[in-house]
GROMACS .gro file of C-alpha atoms in nm:
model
  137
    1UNK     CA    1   0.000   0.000   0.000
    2UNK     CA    2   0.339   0.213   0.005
    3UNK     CA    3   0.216   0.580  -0.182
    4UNK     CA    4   0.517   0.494  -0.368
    5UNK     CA    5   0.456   0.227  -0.565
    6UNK     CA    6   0.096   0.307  -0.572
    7UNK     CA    7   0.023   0.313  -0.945
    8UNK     CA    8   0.277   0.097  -1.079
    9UNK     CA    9   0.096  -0.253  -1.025
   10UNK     CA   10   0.289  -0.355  -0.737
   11UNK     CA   11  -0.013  -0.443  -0.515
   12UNK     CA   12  -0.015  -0.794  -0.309
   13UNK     CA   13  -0.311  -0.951  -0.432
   14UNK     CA   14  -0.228  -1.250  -0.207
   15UNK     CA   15  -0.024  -1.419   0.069
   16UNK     CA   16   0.041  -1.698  -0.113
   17UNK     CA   17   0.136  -2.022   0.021
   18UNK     CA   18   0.239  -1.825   0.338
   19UNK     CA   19   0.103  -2.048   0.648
   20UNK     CA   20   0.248  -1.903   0.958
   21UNK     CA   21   0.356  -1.541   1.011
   22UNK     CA   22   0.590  -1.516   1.343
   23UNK     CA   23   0.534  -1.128   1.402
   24UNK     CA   24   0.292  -0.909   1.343
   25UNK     CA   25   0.099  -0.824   0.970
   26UNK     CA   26  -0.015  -0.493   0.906
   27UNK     CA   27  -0.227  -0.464   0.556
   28UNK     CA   28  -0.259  -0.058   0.490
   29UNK     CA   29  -0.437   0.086   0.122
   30UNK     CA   30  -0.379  -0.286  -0.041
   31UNK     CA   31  -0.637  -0.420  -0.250
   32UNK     CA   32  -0.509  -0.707  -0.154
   33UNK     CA   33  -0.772  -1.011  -0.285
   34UNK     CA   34  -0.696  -1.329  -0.052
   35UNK     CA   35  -0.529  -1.429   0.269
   36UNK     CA   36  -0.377  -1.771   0.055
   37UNK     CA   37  -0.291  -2.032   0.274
   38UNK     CA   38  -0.238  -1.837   0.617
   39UNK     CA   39  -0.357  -1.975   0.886
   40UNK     CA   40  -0.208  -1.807   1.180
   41UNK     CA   41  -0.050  -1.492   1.289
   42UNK     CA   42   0.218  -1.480   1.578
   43UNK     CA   43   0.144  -1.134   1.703
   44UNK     CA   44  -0.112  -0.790   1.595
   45UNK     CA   45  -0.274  -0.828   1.235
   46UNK     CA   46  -0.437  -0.520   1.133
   47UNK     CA   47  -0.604  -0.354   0.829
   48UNK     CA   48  -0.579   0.001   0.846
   49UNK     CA   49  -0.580   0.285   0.499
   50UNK     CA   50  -0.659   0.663   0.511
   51UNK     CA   51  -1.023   0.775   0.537
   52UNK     CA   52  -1.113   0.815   0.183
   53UNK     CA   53  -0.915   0.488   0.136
   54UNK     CA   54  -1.150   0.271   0.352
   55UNK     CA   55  -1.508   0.437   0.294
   56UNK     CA   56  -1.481   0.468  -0.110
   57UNK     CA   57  -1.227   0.200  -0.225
   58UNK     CA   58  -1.111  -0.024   0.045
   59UNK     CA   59  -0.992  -0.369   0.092
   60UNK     CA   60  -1.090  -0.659  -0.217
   61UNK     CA   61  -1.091  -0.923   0.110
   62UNK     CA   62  -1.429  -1.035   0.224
   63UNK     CA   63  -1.342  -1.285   0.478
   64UNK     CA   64  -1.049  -1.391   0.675
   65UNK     CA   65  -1.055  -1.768   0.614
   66UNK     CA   66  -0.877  -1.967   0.615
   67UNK     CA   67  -0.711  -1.781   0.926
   68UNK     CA   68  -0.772  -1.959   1.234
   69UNK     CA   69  -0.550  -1.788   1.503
   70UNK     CA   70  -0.413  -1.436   1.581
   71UNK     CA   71  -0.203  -1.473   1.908
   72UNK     CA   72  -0.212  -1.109   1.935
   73UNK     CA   73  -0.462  -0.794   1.844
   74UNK     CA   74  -0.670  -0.789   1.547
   75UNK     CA   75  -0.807  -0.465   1.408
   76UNK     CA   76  -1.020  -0.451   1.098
   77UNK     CA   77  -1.175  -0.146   0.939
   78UNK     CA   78  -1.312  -0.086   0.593
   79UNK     CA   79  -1.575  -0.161   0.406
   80UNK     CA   80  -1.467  -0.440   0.239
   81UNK     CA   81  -1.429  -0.717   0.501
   82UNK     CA   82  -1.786  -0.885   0.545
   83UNK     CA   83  -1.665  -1.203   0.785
   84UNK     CA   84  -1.430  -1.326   0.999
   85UNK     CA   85  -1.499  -1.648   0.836
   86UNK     CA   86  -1.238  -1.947   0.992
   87UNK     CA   87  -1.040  -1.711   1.218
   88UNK     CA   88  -1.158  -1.922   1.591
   89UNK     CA   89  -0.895  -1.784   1.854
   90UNK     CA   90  -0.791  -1.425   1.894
   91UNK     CA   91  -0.514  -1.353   2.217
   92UNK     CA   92  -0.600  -1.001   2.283
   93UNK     CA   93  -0.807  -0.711   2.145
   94UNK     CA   94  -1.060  -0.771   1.873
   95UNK     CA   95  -1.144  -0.415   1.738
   96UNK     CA   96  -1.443  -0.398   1.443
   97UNK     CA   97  -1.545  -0.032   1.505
   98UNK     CA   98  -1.625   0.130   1.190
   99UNK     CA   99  -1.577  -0.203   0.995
  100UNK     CA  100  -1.862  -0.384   0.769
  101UNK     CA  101  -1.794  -0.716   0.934
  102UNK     CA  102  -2.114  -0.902   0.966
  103UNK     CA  103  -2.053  -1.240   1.059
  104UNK     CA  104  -1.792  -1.353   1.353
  105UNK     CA  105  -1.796  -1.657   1.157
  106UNK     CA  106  -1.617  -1.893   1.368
  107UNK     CA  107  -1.491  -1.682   1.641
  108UNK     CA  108  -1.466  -1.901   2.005
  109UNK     CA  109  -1.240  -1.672   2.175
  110UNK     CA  110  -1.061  -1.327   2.236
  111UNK     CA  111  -0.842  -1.284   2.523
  112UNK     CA  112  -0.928  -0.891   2.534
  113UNK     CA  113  -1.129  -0.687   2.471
  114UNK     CA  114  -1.418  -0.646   2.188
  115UNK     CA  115  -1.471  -0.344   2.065
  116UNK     CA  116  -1.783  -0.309   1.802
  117UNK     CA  117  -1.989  -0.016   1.677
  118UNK     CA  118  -2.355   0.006   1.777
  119UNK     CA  119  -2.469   0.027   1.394
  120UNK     CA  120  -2.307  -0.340   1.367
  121UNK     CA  121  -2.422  -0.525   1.698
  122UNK     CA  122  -2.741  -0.619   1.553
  123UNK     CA  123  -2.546  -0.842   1.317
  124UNK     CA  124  -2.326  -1.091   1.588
  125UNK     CA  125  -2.447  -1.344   1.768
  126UNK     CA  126  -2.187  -1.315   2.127
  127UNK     CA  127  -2.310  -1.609   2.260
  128UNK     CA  128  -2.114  -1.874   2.099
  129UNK     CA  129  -1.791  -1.640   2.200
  130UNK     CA  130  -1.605  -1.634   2.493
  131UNK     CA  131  -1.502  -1.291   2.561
  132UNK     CA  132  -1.213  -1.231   2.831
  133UNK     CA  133  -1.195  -0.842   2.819
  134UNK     CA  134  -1.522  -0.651   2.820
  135UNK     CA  135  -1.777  -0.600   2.472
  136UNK     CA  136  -1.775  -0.240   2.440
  137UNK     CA  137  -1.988  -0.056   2.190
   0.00000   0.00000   0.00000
């Protein structure tokens, strides 16, 4: 998402055959399509873009699967990303505020907090997740 390399075709479009990510991932201004293979990141994995960025072009990712674990933070925003599909087991904060997500998908745990905005809490079901932190709104 560098401003860079912006218009030169240089975007990730996917992670590949990329399985396990020891440290953290951040994804900012990538149209980035596909997670690949991952299925588990070793620290913080966040999606973050200016303003204009995430209201008018965003992310081309509409779920997280087949991500299963995030050991650390997660923080989504955008409107791109619709579910958090496979992802089952996040360590510490989950933040969704001023994200599309819709479904938790698979979620089971966070070890933090969850943080969602009161236009979205309609849409999750909390009951099948075990919260550690506190589900602020």
């Amino acid at each position: 998402g560098d401003t860079q390399y912006k218009d030169n075709g240089f975007e990730i479009r996917s992670l590949g055959n990329i399985e396990i990510i020891k440290g953290d991932l951040g994804l900012s201004s990538t149209k980035i399509r596909s997670l690949g293979k991952l299925k588990k990141v070793e620290g913080d994995l966040w999606f973050s873009a200016t303003h204009e960025f995430l209201l008018k072009t965003g992310f081309n990712i509409e779920t997280l699967s087949p991500l299963e674990i995030v050991t650390g933070a997660l923080t989504v925003r955008g409107i791109s990303l619709k579910s958090l599909g496979s992802l089952q087991y996040v360590g510490k904060n989950l933040r969704l505020r001023y994200s599309a997500v819709k479904d938790l998908g698979q979620l089971e745990f966070v070890g933090g907090n969850l943080l969602v905005s009161n236009y979205n809490t309609i849409n999750y079901d909390f009951s099948k997740v075990d919260v550690r932190g506190k589900i602020r709104r």
